[in-house]
Amino acid sequence: MGQVHARAWSRLRQHYPDAPFRPELVAVADPSAQARDLALATYADVATYEDWRELLARDDLDVVSMAGPNALHHEVGVAVAESGRHLWIEKPAGRRLAETQAIADAVETAGVQSAAGFNYRNAPAVEWARELVRGGRLGQVQTVEVRFLADYAAHPDGGLSWRFIDEHAGSGVLGDLVSHAADLACHLAGEVAELVADEGRFITERPLVAGAGSHFARGGDGERGRVENEDYVGALLRFASGARGTLAASRTAVGEQCTYGFSVHGSAGALEWDFRRMGELRVCLDQDPQDAAYRTVYVDRNHGETAAFQPAGGIALGYDDLKVIEAHRLARSIAADQPEGATIHDAVRAARLAQAMATSVSTRGWTPC
Amino acid sequence: MGQVHARAWSRLRQHYPDAPFRPELVAVADPSAQARDLALATYADVATYEDWRELLARDDLDVVSMAGPNALHHEVGVAVAESGRHLWIEKPAGRRLAETQAIADAVETAGVQSAAGFNYRNAPAVEWARELVRGGRLGQVQTVEVRFLADYAAHPDGGLSWRFIDEHAGSGVLGDLVSHAADLACHLAGEVAELVADEGRFITERPLVAGAGSHFARGGDGERGRVENEDYVGALLRFASGARGTLAASRTAVGEQCTYGFSVHGSAGALEWDFRRMGELRVCLDQDPQDAAYRTVYVDRNHGETAAFQPAGGIALGYDDLKVIEAHRLARSIAADQPEGATIHDAVRAARLAQAMATSVSTRGWTPC
Amino acid sequence: MGQVHARAWSRLRQHYPDAPFRPELVAVADPSAQARDLALATYADVATYEDWRELLARDDLDVVSMAGPNALHHEVGVAVAESGRHLWIEKPAGRRLAETQAIADAVETAGVQSAAGFNYRNAPAVEWARELVRGGRLGQVQTVEVRFLADYAAHPDGGLSWRFIDEHAGSGVLGDLVSHAADLACHLAGEVAELVADEGRFITERPLVAGAGSHFARGGDGERGRVENEDYVGALLRFASGARGTLAASRTAVGEQCTYGFSVHGSAGALEWDFRRMGELRVCLDQDPQDAAYRTVYVDRNHGETAAFQPAGGIALGYDDLKVIEAHRLARSIAADQPEGATIHDAVRAARLAQAMATSVSTRGWTPC
Amino acid sequence: MGQVHARAWSRLRQHYPDAPFRPELVAVADPSAQARDLALATYADVATYEDWRELLARDDLDVVSMAGPNALHHEVGVAVAESGRHLWIEKPAGRRLAETQAIADAVETAGVQSAAGFNYRNAPAVEWARELVRGGRLGQVQTVEVRFLADYAAHPDGGLSWRFIDEHAGSGVLGDLVSHAADLACHLAGEVAELVADEGRFITERPLVAGAGSHFARGGDGERGRVENEDYVGALLRFASGARGTLAASRTAVGEQCTYGFSVHGSAGALEWDFRRMGELRVCLDQDPQDAAYRTVYVDRNHGETAAFQPAGGIALGYDDLKVIEAHRLARSIAADQPEGATIHDAVRAARLAQAMATSVSTRGWTPC
C-alpha cells in the first residue's frame, strides 16, 4: 500500500490542477531491501531508510503515510502525529480499539490532519449512494446489508502469514474486511446503536511458510501452525435511526474476489453496489413502492469525483484512482486545517464496531457500540 | 392457490405419463361465490360448496388441497387428515408451531400422505443446488445466506388485510416469507442448531379497506388500523454441521419482486440462486479455491425435473410447473405409501425455526431450534 | 410440439375462464407408435391414428394442430384448411416460401382461422416491448438487432437428422431460427424493405445415425453424410421506416442455449430482451438522451398476458404458458371470425424474408423483401 | 487525450520499474491558452507552445504524442516522424486511408517507432481473449460480433462540432468508433477479407454552437447546420480464416455509454467482453459443445498486464491504466527498436476496413479489404 500512496500523491495535480500543493516524494522507509530498491527504481531523487525512525528524523516532511502491517500502526502512527506531520494511515489503524484510539488522540493533540484508508467511500457510485440515502431519496431507511467476501485465505495451503496471528494482526477478518464494511455501513446510514455477532473459524491450521509475509504464499506438506483468529463474521445491526442491518465478511469465500458491496432499502427506494463493478450503481427511485424497478447507472461526470478522471459515463475508474481522491481530500484538509474525507476518527468508529462484534461473540448477546 | 393446485393436478399426466393415477377435480369449497363461479367456468363436472365441511362429507375424495388463509390451516388440515384423505397444504400450515404440529400429528395418526407447499425446492436449479451441497461438491459448507425480499406490503396505503392481524395470520413475514426461507436453508444445509434474530416494523398503520382480502388492495385517506406484526426479520444461524448462516426477509422491500434466493459457500465451491431467474444456477466448482469463477448454468434435462417439462436448456419453466412437480411427488407418495418431497413435517421444522426467531426477538439472545 | 399444443388447449379455461369454448382433445395422429401410446397414457378418451388422413376424416374436429417436421407442413396444412378446420401450424410452415404461401392461400380460400407458432411474441415482455416501440415511446426507431443463437447443432457428432437435409427441411437455420428472428424483427419494427445476407457452413459432415429423428442423437466413428444447409446466417436489414437492423442466427453457437433476443434503439429510448430471462425487459425510457440508464423490469400484471398466469411481478411464466396464450388467441379468432395474434400470413412474411436472405447469399447483393 | 498521454508517461516507472527509461514531460503544444495553463499548473518544468511546429523545433524530444482532432493527424504525424521522433498517435490517425498511410510511410522511412491509440486491446481481459482465440482454445472461430455503441451524439441539440463536418473529421462514426471496432475484430480473429456495410444518418441537423469544440456542448433554438456524416454503421464481415462477423457502431444510441464489446464463437468455445465491465471476461471453455455454460472471470495477475497494477482479481483497473500499458509498449518498442503493441500499421489496417465500408455503402455490394 505504500506504493499506492506514493503513486496517488504523484498524480494529485494531474487530476486536481487546483490542488493546494504539488507533492513530492522525498523519502521511503521499509525494512525490506527489495522494497527500497523498488522505490529507487521508480522515483528519481528519493531517499530510502531501513528504519522508519530515521525517516521521521528528516526535517523536510509534511505528510507521512503509514501502510505497513497492523502491528506497527500504533507506534508509527502516534510517532508521526507527535512529530507534527500530517498522517495518512491504512485501516484498521491498530490491532484493536485502544491502539486506534491512541493514534486518534495523538493526532488530536498534535493538531495535525489525518486520512484513513477507507477508500471504497471514494468510489463515485458510493458517494452518490450516500447522497441519495442522506438526502432522503430512499425515504426512511429500513434495512442495510453489507457483504465483504474475499477468497484471499480460501486455500487451505495458504501460508500462516501475520494476518492469522493475533499478536501481529489483532484479529482476523474483523480488523481487515469488517473494518471496511463497518465504515461503509455507518458512512451510508449513520451510527450503529447495538449489534449481535457470530464468527466462524473454518481453516484452523496453515502451513508454516518461511517468509510468509503475504497470504498469497502457499505451503505444502510441511509443518502447520494454528490460525488464531476468525475467518468469518456475521452480524445483525441496529442503527440509531431505527434501521436494521446485516453484515457478513469472510476471507475464505471461494468464488469471491473482492465481493464488497451493500444494499440499502428505504420506504421510497433502494440501491445496491458491488466493488467489482465499482462504476455502477443500481438504483430504484422515484416510482410507486410496489413493482418498482432498478436502473443500472454507470457513473458519469455528475457523480462524485468522476469528472476529475474521465469525461463521460461508462469509462472505468480504477482502484488507484480512489487513492488519488483520498490524497486530494487529505491535501484539502491540510490546506484548510479542517478534516475532509475519512479520518482517524472514522477508524476509531470502525474499531469500536469491530470490538463490539468481538464482545458480542464472547458474551453471545446484543452489545452496544 | 387453490386454483394453482387444481391446475397442477390436471397437468400431472401431461408431464408425467407414468404418474400412478390420472387425477380428477370433483369438488371445490370456497366461501366466495365468485371463486365458486370461476371453478364452474373453468372445469366441467365440478361440484362447489360454500362450506368445506360439506365438501369433506363427499365419499369420492382421495386427496384434498388446503390453500386458504393461515387461520384456517389448522382446523381444515386436521379435519382432512382425520377423514382419511391425503393432504396437500400450503405453508405455513398453521399460525404457529402448535397448529402445524397438530396437523402433522393428525396426518401421522391417520396414516395419510401429505405435501407442503415449499415449491421453491422443486425448481430444477434448487434441486441441483441441493445435490451439489449434499454430495460434497462444495466441500465443507461454511456459510449459507438466504434472502427473501418482497414488496407486496411496501406501499404505505396497502390495505390492512388479514396478513397484518395476528389473529388471522399468526405472525407477519415470519409465517410467510421466513417459512420458505427457513425451509430452503435446512433443505440445502441441514438442521439449524440455534439462532439469534431481530425484527423490524416499518409501516405501523394501514388503511382499513372494506373487504381487504388481498394485500394488493389500496386505501386512501380514511381510517387506519394498527399493523400487529413484523415487516422484516433478520437472523444469524448456526447449523448443526458447524456452518454459519444469515437469513433476511422483508415484505416492504421497495424494488424487490420475489427476490427469493440463497448463496452457499463451502471450502471447495459456491453457488447462488435467485427465484426471479429460477432456471439459472450460478456455480463455482472444480477450481483452485482462490480466483475461482462462477458459471451461469441454464438448467437442462440433466437437472431436477426439467426433462418432464422442456427438451433443452434455456427454455424457461414457470411457477406453475413447480406445482406440477409438487403434485407429482404427492401422487408418488400416495402410490408408494411413503413420503416424497416436502411434507407437513417440513412445515413443522420451518415453524420451529420461525418460533425460535420470535423467541429470540423477545429474549434478545441465541435460541435453540 | 404436438404435445405442447395439446397441453395448451387443456389449460385454456384455467387461465382464460371467459375463453369462447372449452376445448377437448379428441384425436392424435402420429406415425410413431410410441408417440401414440404416450397420448393414450396422458389423455382419457383420445383416439389415435397412424395416418393423419384418417384423423382428418373424423367429423367432430374444429381445430387441427400441425406440428410435424417441415416437409409435411405444406401437405397437411393445406389439407386441414381445405377440410374446413381451423389450423394451428408450427413455423416455418413449409420448406420454402411457395409452400407457406400455398397454405396461406388454402386458409384464405377456406375462410378458416389460423395460428402460426411464433410463440416468442406472446411473452409479456415482448408484447410490452412492441407497445413501447409502436406507441412511440422510443421515439424514431434507429436500429434493431435480433440475435437467435442456439447450440443444438454445435456438437460435430450430432446425427445427420432431417434438419440437415434440404429435401426435408428446406433450409438450415433460415427455416428454423431465422423464421422466429424475422418475425420478431417485423413484429417490433414493421416491414423490412430490403436486406443483404451472408451464411456460414461450419460443420459440413455429420454421422449417419439410425433413426436420427432428433438433432440431439449423437453418432460416433461410423460413416458420415453431407450437411446440405447453412449453420449460420447474418444479415443487414433496412426497414421501410428507415430504421437499420442486424440479424444473426446460428445453430452451432457453443455456450448459447436459446439465446434469442433483440435490442431496439430509438431517438428517445431503447430496450432489450432475451428469451432466457423472458420475464425481464430492460428499458431505457423517459430520460435525457445522453447518460440514460436501463431499468430491468420484471413483468407484472400490467404487461401483456401476465395477469392470466401470475398475480404479481417476478413470478416466472414458462415456455408452455406462451403456448396457452397462442391457443387463446386462436380461440378468440375463431369466435370472432377475425384473426388475432400471429397467423399463417405472418409465416408468409417470415418466409419471404428468409427467401430474400437466401437470394442475397447467392446474388451477393441487397435484395428487396 | 494529450493529458492522458502525459499522465501515462509519468506513471510508467511506477507500474513498470524495469521500463527502459524514466520519461520526462518537457513540452506541450496546444492552440488553447486554457489547455496550456492547465499543463503549467499540473507539471513542474514544462514548456508550452501555441504552435506545434515550435515544439518540434526543440532539440530534447525523443517521443511526441499526437492527440488533437482528426484533421491535424496527418500533418503533425508526418512531421513528427520526419523529425526523427518516435510517434504516439491517437486513432483514427488521419481523416481517411491515404492520410493514415502517409503517416505510416513517414514512420517507416524515418525508422522511428510508433504507437496507435487502440487502447481497448490493452485491457487484460481483451489480451486474454486474444490468447484464447489465437491459441485455439475456442477451436475454429465461426463468428465474431463487435458492437461499439455510444450516446455522445444522441442528443438532437448536441452542437455541430468538428466531428460532424467531413472536412474536419473525414467521416462520422467510421473514423471514430468503427476504427476501434475494426481493430479489435482483426486483433482477435485476423484479417478481414471482404465485407458489406450499411450506414444510417439519424440526426441530420444540429445547432451551430459557438466554439462547439466538444460534442458535449448543447445548442438551443438558434440556427442549425447540416451533419455531413454517418451516425451508424453496420457491416457483415468475412474473415480470411472463413469466420463470419457482424459489426455495428452508433454514436446516437440512447442508453449506451461506451457499450464497446465483442463476442467470439468457435467450434469449441466462446467468449464475450464489454468495456463497461472491462475487468471481466465471460468465457465458455473446456466443455461439451452442447449445454456449455459461461464463466464470468474477473481478471487477476495471470491475465495480461494486471499484475503491473493490482495484486489480485476483482480490483478494477481504470481507463488510464490502459494508456500506461500503451506507453510501456511504446517504451519497449523504442528500446528494442522493434514494434510492440498497436502501431501506425494497425491504424492503416483499421482505416482500410473503414474505407471498404464506405465503398460498400456507395456501391451497395461486397467489398474486398
PDB file of C-alpha atoms in Angstrom, chain C residues 72-147:
ATOM      1  CA  LEU C  72     -45.096 -32.232 -44.018  1.00  0.00           C
ATOM      2  CA  HIS C  73     -46.267 -28.714 -43.258  1.00  0.00           C
ATOM      3  CA  HIS C  74     -47.446 -27.983 -46.745  1.00  0.00           C
ATOM      4  CA  GLU C  75     -49.483 -31.067 -47.494  1.00  0.00           C
ATOM      5  CA  VAL C  76     -51.091 -31.325 -44.083  1.00  0.00           C
ATOM      6  CA  GLY C  77     -51.610 -27.613 -43.685  1.00  0.00           C
ATOM      7  CA  VAL C  78     -53.421 -27.308 -46.995  1.00  0.00           C
ATOM      8  CA  ALA C  79     -55.500 -30.402 -46.302  1.00  0.00           C
ATOM      9  CA  VAL C  80     -56.596 -29.130 -42.906  1.00  0.00           C
ATOM     10  CA  ALA C  81     -57.704 -25.809 -44.334  1.00  0.00           C
ATOM     11  CA  GLU C  82     -59.421 -27.406 -47.294  1.00  0.00           C
ATOM     12  CA  SER C  83     -61.304 -29.676 -44.913  1.00  0.00           C
ATOM     13  CA  GLY C  84     -62.692 -26.538 -43.278  1.00  0.00           C
ATOM     14  CA  ARG C  85     -60.897 -26.855 -39.973  1.00  0.00           C
ATOM     15  CA  HIS C  86     -59.090 -24.007 -38.310  1.00  0.00           C
ATOM     16  CA  LEU C  87     -55.354 -24.515 -38.425  1.00  0.00           C
ATOM     17  CA  TRP C  88     -52.661 -24.149 -35.783  1.00  0.00           C
ATOM     18  CA  ILE C  89     -49.357 -24.658 -37.515  1.00  0.00           C
ATOM     19  CA  GLU C  90     -45.785 -24.500 -36.351  1.00  0.00           C
ATOM     20  CA  LYS C  91     -43.232 -22.376 -38.126  1.00  0.00           C
ATOM     21  CA  PRO C  92     -41.713 -22.220 -40.646  1.00  0.00           C
ATOM     22  CA  ALA C  93     -44.981 -23.593 -42.148  1.00  0.00           C
ATOM     23  CA  GLY C  94     -43.375 -25.073 -45.236  1.00  0.00           C
ATOM     24  CA  ARG C  95     -39.884 -25.688 -46.505  1.00  0.00           C
ATOM     25  CA  ARG C  96     -39.884 -22.571 -48.613  1.00  0.00           C
ATOM     26  CA  LEU C  97     -41.948 -19.515 -49.451  1.00  0.00           C
ATOM     27  CA  ALA C  98     -44.080 -21.216 -52.108  1.00  0.00           C
ATOM     28  CA  GLU C  99     -45.224 -23.863 -49.661  1.00  0.00           C
ATOM     29  CA  THR C 100     -46.032 -21.347 -46.961  1.00  0.00           C
ATOM     30  CA  GLN C 101     -47.908 -19.228 -49.460  1.00  0.00           C
ATOM     31  CA  ALA C 102     -49.917 -22.232 -50.616  1.00  0.00           C
ATOM     32  CA  ILE C 103     -51.012 -22.937 -47.056  1.00  0.00           C
ATOM     33  CA  ALA C 104     -51.969 -19.288 -46.611  1.00  0.00           C
ATOM     34  CA  ASP C 105     -53.962 -19.406 -49.824  1.00  0.00           C
ATOM     35  CA  ALA C 106     -55.812 -22.509 -48.700  1.00  0.00           C
ATOM     36  CA  VAL C 107     -56.636 -20.881 -45.369  1.00  0.00           C
ATOM     37  CA  GLU C 108     -57.857 -17.784 -47.165  1.00  0.00           C
ATOM     38  CA  THR C 109     -59.965 -19.748 -49.623  1.00  0.00           C
ATOM     39  CA  ALA C 110     -61.490 -21.912 -46.930  1.00  0.00           C
ATOM     40  CA  GLY C 111     -62.279 -18.941 -44.745  1.00  0.00           C
ATOM     41  CA  VAL C 112     -60.830 -20.629 -41.667  1.00  0.00           C
ATOM     42  CA  GLN C 113     -58.724 -19.078 -38.963  1.00  0.00           C
ATOM     43  CA  SER C 114     -55.055 -19.820 -38.465  1.00  0.00           C
ATOM     44  CA  ALA C 115     -52.362 -19.504 -35.876  1.00  0.00           C
ATOM     45  CA  ALA C 116     -48.635 -19.742 -36.537  1.00  0.00           C
ATOM     46  CA  GLY C 117     -46.231 -20.761 -33.799  1.00  0.00           C
ATOM     47  CA  PHE C 118     -44.365 -17.524 -33.342  1.00  0.00           C
ATOM     48  CA  ASN C 119     -44.571 -18.012 -29.620  1.00  0.00           C
ATOM     49  CA  TYR C 120     -41.912 -15.509 -28.548  1.00  0.00           C
ATOM     50  CA  ARG C 121     -44.320 -12.741 -29.463  1.00  0.00           C
ATOM     51  CA  ASN C 122     -46.527 -13.888 -26.635  1.00  0.00           C
ATOM     52  CA  ALA C 123     -44.025 -13.318 -23.882  1.00  0.00           C
ATOM     53  CA  PRO C 124     -45.432 -10.408 -21.877  1.00  0.00           C
ATOM     54  CA  ALA C 125     -42.101  -8.617 -22.052  1.00  0.00           C
ATOM     55  CA  VAL C 126     -42.141  -8.855 -25.840  1.00  0.00           C
ATOM     56  CA  GLU C 127     -45.678  -7.645 -26.014  1.00  0.00           C
ATOM     57  CA  TRP C 128     -44.764  -4.693 -23.857  1.00  0.00           C
ATOM     58  CA  ALA C 129     -41.689  -4.040 -26.000  1.00  0.00           C
ATOM     59  CA  ARG C 130     -43.878  -3.847 -29.060  1.00  0.00           C
ATOM     60  CA  GLU C 131     -46.264  -1.466 -27.356  1.00  0.00           C
ATOM     61  CA  LEU C 132     -43.374   0.784 -26.410  1.00  0.00           C
ATOM     62  CA  VAL C 133     -41.950   0.766 -29.930  1.00  0.00           C
ATOM     63  CA  ARG C 134     -45.240   1.120 -31.744  1.00  0.00           C
ATOM     64  CA  GLY C 135     -46.527   3.696 -29.280  1.00  0.00           C
ATOM     65  CA  GLY C 136     -43.563   5.932 -29.946  1.00  0.00           C
ATOM     66  CA  ARG C 137     -42.031   5.666 -26.508  1.00  0.00           C
ATOM     67  CA  LEU C 138     -38.594   5.089 -28.062  1.00  0.00           C
ATOM     68  CA  GLY C 139     -39.045   7.976 -30.496  1.00  0.00           C
ATOM     69  CA  GLN C 140     -37.981   7.286 -34.063  1.00  0.00           C
ATOM     70  CA  VAL C 141     -36.533   3.777 -34.253  1.00  0.00           C
ATOM     71  CA  GLN C 142     -32.917   3.883 -35.396  1.00  0.00           C
ATOM     72  CA  THR C 143     -31.636   0.344 -35.080  1.00  0.00           C
ATOM     73  CA  VAL C 144     -32.958  -3.127 -34.391  1.00  0.00           C
ATOM     74  CA  GLU C 145     -30.692  -6.022 -33.536  1.00  0.00           C
ATOM     75  CA  VAL C 146     -32.014  -9.563 -33.445  1.00  0.00           C
ATOM     76  CA  ARG C 147     -29.909 -12.490 -32.306  1.00  0.00           C
TER      77      ARG C 147
END
